[in-house]
CSV table of C-alpha atoms in Angstrom, one decimal:
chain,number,residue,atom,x,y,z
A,181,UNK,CA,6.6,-13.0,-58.9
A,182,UNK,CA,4.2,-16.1,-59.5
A,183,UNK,CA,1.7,-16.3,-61.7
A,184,UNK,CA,-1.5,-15.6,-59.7
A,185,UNK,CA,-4.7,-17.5,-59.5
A,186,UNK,CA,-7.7,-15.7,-61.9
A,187,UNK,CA,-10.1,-13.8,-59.8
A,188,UNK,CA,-13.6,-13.8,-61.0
A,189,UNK,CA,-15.3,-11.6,-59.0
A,190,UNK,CA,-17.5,-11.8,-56.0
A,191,UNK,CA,-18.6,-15.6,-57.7
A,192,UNK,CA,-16.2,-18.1,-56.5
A,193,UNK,CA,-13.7,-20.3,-58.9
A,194,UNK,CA,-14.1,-23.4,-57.2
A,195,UNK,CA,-10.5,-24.1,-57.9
A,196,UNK,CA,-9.1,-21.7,-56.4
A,197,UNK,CA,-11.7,-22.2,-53.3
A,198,UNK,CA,-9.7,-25.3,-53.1
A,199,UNK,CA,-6.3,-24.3,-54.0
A,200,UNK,CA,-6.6,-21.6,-50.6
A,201,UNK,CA,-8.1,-24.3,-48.6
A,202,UNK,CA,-5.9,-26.4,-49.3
A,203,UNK,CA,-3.2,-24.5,-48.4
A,204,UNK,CA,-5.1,-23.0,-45.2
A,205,UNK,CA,-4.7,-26.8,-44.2
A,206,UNK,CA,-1.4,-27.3,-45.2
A,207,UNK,CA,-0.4,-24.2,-42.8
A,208,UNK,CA,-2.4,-25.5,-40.0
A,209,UNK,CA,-0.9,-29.2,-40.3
A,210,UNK,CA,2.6,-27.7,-40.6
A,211,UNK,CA,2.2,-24.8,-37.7
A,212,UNK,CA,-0.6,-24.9,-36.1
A,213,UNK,CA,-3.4,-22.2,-36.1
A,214,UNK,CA,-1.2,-19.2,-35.1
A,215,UNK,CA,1.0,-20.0,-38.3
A,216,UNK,CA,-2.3,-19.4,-40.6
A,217,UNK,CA,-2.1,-15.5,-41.5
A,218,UNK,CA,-4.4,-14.3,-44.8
A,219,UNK,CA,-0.5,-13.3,-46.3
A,220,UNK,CA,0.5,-17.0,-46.4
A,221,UNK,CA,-2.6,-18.8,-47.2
A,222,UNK,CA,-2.5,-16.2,-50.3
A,223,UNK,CA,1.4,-16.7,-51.2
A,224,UNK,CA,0.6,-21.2,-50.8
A,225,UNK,CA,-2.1,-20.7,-52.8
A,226,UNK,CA,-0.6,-17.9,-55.7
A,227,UNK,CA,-4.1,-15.9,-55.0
A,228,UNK,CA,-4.4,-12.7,-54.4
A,229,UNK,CA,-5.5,-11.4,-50.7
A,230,UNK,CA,-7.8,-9.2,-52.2
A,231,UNK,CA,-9.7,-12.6,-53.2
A,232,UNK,CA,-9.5,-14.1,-49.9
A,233,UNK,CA,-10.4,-11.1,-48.4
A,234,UNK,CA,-13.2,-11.4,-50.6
A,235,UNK,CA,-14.2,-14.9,-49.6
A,236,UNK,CA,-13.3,-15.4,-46.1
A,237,UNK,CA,-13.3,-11.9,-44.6
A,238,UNK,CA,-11.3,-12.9,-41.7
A,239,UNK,CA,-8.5,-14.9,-40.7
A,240,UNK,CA,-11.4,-16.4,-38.5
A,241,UNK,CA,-13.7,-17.3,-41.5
A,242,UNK,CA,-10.9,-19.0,-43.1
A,243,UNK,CA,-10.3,-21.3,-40.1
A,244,UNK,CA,-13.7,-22.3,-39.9
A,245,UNK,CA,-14.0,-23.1,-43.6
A,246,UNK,CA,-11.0,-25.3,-43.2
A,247,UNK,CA,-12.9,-27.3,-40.2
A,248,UNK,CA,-16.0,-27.5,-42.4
A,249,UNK,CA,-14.7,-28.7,-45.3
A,250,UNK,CA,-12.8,-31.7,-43.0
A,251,UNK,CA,-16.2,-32.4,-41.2
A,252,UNK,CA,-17.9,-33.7,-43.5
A,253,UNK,CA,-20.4,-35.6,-41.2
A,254,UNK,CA,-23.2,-36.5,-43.1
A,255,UNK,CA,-26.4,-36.3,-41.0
A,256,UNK,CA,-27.0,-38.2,-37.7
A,257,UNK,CA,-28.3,-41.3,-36.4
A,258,UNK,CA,-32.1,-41.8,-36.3
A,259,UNK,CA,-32.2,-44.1,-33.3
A,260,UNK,CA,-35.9,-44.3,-32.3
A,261,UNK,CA,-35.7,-42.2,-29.0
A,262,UNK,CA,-34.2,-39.2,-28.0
A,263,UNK,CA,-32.1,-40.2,-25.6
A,264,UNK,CA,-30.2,-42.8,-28.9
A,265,UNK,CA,-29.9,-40.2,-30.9
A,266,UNK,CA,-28.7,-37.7,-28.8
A,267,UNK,CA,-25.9,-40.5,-27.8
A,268,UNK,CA,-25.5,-40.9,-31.8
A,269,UNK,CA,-24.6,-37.2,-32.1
A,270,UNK,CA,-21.6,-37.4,-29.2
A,271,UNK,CA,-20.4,-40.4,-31.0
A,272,UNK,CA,-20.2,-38.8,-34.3
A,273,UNK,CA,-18.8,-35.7,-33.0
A,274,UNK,CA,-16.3,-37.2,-30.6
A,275,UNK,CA,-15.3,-39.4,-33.4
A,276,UNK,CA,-14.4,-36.6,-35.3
A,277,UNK,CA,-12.8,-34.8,-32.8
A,278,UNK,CA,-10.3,-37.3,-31.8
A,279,UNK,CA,-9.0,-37.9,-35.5
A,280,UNK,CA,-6.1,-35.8,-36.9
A,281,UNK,CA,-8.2,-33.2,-38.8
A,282,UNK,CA,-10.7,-32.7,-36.2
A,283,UNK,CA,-8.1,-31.3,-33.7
A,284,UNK,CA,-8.6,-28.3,-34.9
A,285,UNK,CA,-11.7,-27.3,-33.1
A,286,UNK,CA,-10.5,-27.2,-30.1
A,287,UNK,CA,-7.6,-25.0,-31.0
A,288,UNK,CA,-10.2,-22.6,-32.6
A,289,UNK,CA,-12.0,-22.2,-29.4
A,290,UNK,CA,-8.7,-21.6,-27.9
A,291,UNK,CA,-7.8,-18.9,-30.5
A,292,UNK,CA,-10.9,-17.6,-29.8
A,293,UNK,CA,-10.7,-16.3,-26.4
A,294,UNK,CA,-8.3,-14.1,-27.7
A,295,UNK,CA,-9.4,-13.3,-31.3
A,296,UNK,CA,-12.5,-11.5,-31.6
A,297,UNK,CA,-12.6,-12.2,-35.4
A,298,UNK,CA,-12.5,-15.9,-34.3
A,299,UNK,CA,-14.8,-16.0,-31.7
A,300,UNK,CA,-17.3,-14.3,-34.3
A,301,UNK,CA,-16.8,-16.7,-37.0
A,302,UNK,CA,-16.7,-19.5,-34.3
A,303,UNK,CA,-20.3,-18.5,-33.1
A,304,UNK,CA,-21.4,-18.2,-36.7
A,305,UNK,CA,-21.0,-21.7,-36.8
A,306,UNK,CA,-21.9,-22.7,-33.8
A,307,UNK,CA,-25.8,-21.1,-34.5
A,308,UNK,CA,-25.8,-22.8,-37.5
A,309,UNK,CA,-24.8,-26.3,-36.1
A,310,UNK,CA,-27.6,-25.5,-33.3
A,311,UNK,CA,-30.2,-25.2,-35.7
A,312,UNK,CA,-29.4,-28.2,-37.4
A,313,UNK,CA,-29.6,-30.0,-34.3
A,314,UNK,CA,-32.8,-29.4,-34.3
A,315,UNK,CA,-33.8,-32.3,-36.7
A,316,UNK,CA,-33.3,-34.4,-33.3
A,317,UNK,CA,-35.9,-32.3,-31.6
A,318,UNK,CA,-38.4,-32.7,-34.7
A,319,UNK,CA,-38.2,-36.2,-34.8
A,320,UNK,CA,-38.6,-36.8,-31.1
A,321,UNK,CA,-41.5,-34.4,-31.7
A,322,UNK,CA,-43.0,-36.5,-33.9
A,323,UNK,CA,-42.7,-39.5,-32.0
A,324,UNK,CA,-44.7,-37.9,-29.2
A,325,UNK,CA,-41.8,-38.3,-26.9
A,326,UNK,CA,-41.1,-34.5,-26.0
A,327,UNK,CA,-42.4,-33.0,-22.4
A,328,UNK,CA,-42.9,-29.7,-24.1
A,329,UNK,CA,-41.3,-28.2,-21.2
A,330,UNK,CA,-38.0,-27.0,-22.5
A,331,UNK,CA,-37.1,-25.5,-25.9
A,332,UNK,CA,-35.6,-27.2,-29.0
A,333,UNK,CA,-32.9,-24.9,-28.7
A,334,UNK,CA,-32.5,-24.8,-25.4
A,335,UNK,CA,-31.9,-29.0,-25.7
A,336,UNK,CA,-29.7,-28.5,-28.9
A,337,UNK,CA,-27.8,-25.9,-26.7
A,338,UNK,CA,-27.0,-28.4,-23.6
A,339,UNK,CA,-25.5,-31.3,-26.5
A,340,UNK,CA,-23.4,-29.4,-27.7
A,341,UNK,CA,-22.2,-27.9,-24.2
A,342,UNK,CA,-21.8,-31.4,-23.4
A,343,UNK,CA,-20.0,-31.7,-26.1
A,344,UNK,CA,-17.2,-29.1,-25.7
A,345,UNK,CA,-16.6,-29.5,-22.5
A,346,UNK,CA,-14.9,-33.0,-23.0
A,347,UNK,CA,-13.4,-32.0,-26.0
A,348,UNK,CA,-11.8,-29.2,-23.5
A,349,UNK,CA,-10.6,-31.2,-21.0
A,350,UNK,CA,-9.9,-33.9,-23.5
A,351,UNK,CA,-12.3,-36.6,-22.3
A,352,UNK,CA,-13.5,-37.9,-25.6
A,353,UNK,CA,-13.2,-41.1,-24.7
A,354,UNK,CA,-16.1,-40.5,-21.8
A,355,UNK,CA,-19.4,-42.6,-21.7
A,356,UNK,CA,-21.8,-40.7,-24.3
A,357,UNK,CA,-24.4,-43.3,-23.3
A,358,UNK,CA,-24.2,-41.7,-19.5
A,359,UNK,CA,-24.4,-38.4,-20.9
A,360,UNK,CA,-27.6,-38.5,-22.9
A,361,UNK,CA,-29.1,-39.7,-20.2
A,362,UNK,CA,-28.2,-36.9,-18.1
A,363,UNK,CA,-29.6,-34.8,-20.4
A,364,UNK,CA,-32.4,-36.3,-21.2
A,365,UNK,CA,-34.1,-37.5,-18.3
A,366,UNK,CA,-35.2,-35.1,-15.0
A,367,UNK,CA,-33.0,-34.8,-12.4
A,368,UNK,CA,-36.3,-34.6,-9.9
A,369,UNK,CA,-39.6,-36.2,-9.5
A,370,UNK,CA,-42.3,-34.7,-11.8
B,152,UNK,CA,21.8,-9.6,-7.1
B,153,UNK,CA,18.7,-8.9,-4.7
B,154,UNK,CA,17.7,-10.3,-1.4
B,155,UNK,CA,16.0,-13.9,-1.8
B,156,UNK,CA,12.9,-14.5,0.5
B,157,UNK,CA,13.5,-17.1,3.1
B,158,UNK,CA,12.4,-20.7,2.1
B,159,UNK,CA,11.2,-22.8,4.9
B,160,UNK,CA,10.9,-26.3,2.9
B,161,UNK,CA,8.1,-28.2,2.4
B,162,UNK,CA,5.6,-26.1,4.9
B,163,UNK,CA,5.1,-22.5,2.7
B,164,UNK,CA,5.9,-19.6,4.5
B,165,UNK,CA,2.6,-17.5,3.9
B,166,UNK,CA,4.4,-14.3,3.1
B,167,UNK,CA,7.1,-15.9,0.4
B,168,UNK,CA,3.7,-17.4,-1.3
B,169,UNK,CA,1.1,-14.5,-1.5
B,170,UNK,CA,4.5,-12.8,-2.8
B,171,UNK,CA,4.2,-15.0,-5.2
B,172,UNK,CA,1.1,-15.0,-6.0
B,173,UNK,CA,0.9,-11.1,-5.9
B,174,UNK,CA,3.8,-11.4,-8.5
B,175,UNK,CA,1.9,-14.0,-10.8
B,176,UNK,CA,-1.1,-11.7,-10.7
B,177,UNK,CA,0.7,-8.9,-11.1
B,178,UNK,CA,2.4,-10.5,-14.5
B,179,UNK,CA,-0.8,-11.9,-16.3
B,180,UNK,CA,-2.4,-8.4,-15.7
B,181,UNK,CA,0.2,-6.8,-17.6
B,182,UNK,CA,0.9,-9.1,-19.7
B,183,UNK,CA,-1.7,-12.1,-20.2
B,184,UNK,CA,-1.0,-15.6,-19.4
B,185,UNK,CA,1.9,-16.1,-21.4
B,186,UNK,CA,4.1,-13.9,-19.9
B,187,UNK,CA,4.1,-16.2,-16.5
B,188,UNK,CA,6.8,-17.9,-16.9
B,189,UNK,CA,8.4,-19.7,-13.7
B,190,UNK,CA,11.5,-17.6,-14.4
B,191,UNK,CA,9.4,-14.1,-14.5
B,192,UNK,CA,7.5,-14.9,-11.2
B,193,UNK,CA,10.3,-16.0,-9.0
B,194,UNK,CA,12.4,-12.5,-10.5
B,195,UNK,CA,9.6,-10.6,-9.7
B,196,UNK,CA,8.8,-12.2,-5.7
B,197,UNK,CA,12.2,-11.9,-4.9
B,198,UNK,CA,11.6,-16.0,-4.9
B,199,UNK,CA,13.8,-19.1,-5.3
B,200,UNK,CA,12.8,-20.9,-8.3
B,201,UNK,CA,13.4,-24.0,-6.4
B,202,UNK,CA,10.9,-22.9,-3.8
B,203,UNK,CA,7.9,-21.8,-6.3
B,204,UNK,CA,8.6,-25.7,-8.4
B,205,UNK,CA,7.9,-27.3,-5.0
B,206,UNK,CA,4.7,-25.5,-4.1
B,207,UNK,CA,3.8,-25.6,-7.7
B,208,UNK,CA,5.4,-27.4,-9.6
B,209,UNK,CA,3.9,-26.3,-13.3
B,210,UNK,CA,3.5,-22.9,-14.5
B,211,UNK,CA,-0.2,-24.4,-14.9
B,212,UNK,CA,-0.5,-25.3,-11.2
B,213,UNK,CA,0.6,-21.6,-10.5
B,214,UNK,CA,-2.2,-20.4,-13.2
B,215,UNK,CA,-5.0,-22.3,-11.1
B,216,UNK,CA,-3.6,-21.2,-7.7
B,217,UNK,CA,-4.0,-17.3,-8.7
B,218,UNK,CA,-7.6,-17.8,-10.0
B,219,UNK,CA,-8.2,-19.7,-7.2
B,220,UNK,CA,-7.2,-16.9,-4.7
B,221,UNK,CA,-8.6,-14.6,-6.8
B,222,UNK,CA,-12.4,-16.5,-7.2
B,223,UNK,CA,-13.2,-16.3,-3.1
B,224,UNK,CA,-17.0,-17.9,-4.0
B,225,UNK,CA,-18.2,-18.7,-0.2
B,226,UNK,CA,-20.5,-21.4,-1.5
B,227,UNK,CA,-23.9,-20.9,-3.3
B,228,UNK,CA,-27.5,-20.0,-2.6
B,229,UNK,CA,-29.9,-22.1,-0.9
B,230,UNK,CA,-33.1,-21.2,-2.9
B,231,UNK,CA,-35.1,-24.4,-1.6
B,232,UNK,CA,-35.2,-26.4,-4.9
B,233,UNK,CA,-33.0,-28.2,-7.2
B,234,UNK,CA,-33.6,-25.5,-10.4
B,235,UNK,CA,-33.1,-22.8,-8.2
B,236,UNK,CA,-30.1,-24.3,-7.1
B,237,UNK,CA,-28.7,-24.3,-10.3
B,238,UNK,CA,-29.7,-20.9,-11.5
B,239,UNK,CA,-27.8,-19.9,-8.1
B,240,UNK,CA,-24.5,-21.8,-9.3
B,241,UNK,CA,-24.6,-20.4,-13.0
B,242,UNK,CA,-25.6,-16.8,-11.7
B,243,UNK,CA,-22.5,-17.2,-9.1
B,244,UNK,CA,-20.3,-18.2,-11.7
B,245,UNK,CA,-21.2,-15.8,-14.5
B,246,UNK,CA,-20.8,-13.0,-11.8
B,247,UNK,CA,-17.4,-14.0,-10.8
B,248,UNK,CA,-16.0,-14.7,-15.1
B,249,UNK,CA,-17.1,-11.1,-15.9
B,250,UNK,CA,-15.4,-9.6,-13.2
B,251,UNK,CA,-12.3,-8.2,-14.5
B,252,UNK,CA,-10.1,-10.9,-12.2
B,253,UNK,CA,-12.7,-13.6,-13.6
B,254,UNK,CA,-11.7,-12.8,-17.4
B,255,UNK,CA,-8.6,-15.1,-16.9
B,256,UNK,CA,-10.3,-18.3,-16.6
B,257,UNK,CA,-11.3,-18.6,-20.3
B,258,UNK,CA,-7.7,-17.8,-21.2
B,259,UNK,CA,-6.7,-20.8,-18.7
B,260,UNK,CA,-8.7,-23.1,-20.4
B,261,UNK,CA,-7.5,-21.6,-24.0
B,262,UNK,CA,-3.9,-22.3,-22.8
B,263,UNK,CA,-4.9,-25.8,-21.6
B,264,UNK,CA,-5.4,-26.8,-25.4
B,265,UNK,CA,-1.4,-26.8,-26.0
B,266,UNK,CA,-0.2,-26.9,-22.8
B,267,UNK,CA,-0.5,-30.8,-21.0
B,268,UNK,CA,0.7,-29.0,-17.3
B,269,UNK,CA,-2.1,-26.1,-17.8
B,270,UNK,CA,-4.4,-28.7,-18.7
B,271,UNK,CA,-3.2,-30.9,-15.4
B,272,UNK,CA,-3.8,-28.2,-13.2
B,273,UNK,CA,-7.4,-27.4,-14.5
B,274,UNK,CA,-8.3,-31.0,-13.9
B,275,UNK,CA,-7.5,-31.2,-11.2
B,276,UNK,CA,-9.6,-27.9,-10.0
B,277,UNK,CA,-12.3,-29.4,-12.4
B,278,UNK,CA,-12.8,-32.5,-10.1
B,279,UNK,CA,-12.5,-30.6,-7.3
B,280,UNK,CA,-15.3,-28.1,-8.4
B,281,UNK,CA,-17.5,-31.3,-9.3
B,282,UNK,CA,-17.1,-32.2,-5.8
B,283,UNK,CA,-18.1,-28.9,-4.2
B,284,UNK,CA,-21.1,-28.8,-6.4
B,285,UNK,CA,-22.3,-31.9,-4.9
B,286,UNK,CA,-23.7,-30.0,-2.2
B,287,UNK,CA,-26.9,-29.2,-4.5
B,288,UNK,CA,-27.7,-32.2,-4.7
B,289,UNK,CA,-27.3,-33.6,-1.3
B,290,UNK,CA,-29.8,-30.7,-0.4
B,291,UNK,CA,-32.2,-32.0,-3.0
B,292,UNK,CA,-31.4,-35.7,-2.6
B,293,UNK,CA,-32.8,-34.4,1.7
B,294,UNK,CA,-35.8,-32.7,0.4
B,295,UNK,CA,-37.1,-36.2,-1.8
B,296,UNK,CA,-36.2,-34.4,-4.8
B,297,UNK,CA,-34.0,-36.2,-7.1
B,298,UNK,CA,-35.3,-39.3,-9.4
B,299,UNK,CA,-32.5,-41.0,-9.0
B,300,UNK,CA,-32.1,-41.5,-12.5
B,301,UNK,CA,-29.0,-39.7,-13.0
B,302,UNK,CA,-26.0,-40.0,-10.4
B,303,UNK,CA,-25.4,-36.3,-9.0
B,304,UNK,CA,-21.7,-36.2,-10.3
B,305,UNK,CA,-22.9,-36.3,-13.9
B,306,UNK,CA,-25.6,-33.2,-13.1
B,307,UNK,CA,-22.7,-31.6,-11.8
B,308,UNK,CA,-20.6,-32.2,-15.0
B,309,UNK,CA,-23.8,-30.7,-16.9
B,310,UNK,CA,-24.4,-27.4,-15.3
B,311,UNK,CA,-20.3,-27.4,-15.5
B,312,UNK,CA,-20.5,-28.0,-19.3
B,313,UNK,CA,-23.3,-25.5,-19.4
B,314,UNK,CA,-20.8,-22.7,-17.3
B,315,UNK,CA,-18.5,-23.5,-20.0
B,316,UNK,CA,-20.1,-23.3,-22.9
B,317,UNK,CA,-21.9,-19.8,-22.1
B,318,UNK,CA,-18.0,-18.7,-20.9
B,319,UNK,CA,-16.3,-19.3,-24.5
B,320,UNK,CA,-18.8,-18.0,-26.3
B,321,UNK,CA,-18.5,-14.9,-24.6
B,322,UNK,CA,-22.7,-14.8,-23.3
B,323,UNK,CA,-22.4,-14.7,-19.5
B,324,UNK,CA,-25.7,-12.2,-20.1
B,325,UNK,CA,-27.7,-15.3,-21.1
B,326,UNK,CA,-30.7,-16.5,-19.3
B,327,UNK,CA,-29.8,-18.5,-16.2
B,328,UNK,CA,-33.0,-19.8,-15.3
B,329,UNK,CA,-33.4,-20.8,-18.8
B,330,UNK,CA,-30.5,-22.8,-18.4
B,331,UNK,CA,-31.4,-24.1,-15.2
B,332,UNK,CA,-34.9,-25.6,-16.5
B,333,UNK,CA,-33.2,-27.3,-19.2
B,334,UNK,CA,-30.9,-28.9,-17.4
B,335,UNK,CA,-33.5,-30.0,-14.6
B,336,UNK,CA,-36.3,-30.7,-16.1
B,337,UNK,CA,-37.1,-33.9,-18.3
B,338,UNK,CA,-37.1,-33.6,-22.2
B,339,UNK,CA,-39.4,-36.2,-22.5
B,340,UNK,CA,-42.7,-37.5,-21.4
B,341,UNK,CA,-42.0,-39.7,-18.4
């Protein structure tokens, strides 16, 4: 048997936060998401499951900590208008999406139609990536430039839906600047 | 070996293809989506494989023609405005994808992520969807409406992605008229 990783309680060892994410990775590059169990991210990693049990309590967790730690988008444009920086935001994440590591995501959603311990980690996520959407919303607030008529959220809600949809049908490549405006300007007279 | 149904080339004989499409139901009930194979379908209609490849010729093709049959949406509600309109489509929609028989689209659209024919298939039901929901807006685009700021097939692609989104994430009890306004309606001050 090989030596196994220290365990230091519920406090994580950074190094072995990396050494299982790392492996995670590895497993995912090698065999894509169905090849990533909790038994062999442990065995890659020489850390016990109870750890990663510990850590990530699902296999869905550990998927999503994998996509996170490749992210690693730092923040959005701040364009002057709304309607720039929601364009900015569908660049930066269709940039991501279309590179090797950001592949991913869409196979998570795809796992999680299936996987209920995906789809909850997924929409953990998912209503934390809202809410920092939401820095859009305050600065267009700021500006003066919001009708008040729909919610932050509500806006935050319809980007990213944008969003997945051509990452789902594999449309990245699509004209972000056509879809801001879509979703920023009224469809009818006021 | 047992009798093959009669193949009458290129026109389909009705019968041989809702014995098809019976059998391809039939399978993904018990089964899911990945046990249709070609193979399994034309064993189970008493079918020449030749005959289901040139009516459909992916296993993705067959997927859409089965949800199609199943969906049988006789168009949406005229509610007299543009919102409403929407509300009507997501309400429609939502109705249909929680339906037992609905629960398979997600799964199509899971399968699309590793499979390029499923993914064919559902674009080209996509398009075709984006074309029927042009309809909305010709009815608004009569009543004076529309700004004419946004082309309709990108409002269409919106309340799509929105349809979407709200599918995956497994909330079909969210608020449609909610949606509906924030799709509409500007974000900011005109």
């Amino acid at each position: 048997m090989t030596e196994k990783r220290a365990s230091i309680g519920a406090r994580r060892n950074p190094e072995t936060e990396a050494a299982v994410l790392d492996a995670a990775e590895a497993l995912v590059e090698e065999k894509g998401i169905s090849g990533l169990s909790m038994e062999a991210v442990a065995r890659r990693a020489r850390a016990g499951k109870a750890t990663l049990y510990r850590w990530w309590p699902t296999r869905g967790a550990l998927l999503m900590a994998v996509y996170q730690r490749q992210k690693r988008i730092a923040g959005y444009p701040d364009t002057g208008t709304l309607e720039g920086d929601v364009k900015g935001v569908l660049d930066t994440l269709f940039a991501h999406w279309g590179r090797p590591e950001g592949r991913i995501f869409r196979h998570i959603i795809a796992a999680s139609q299936a996987d209920p311990d995906v789809l909850e980690a997924l929409e953990a996520y998912r209503l934390g990536r809202l809410e920092s959407l939401s820095v859009l919303f305050e600065r267009a607030q700021a500006r003066g430039e919001l009708s008040g008529e729909v919610p932050a959220r509500d806006m935050a809600r319809a980007v990213m839906a944008m969003a997945w949809l051509h990452l789902l049908v594999d449309r990245l490549d699509a004209d972000t600047a056509g879809m801001a405006r879509t979703l920023v300007r009224g469809w009818t007279v006021p």
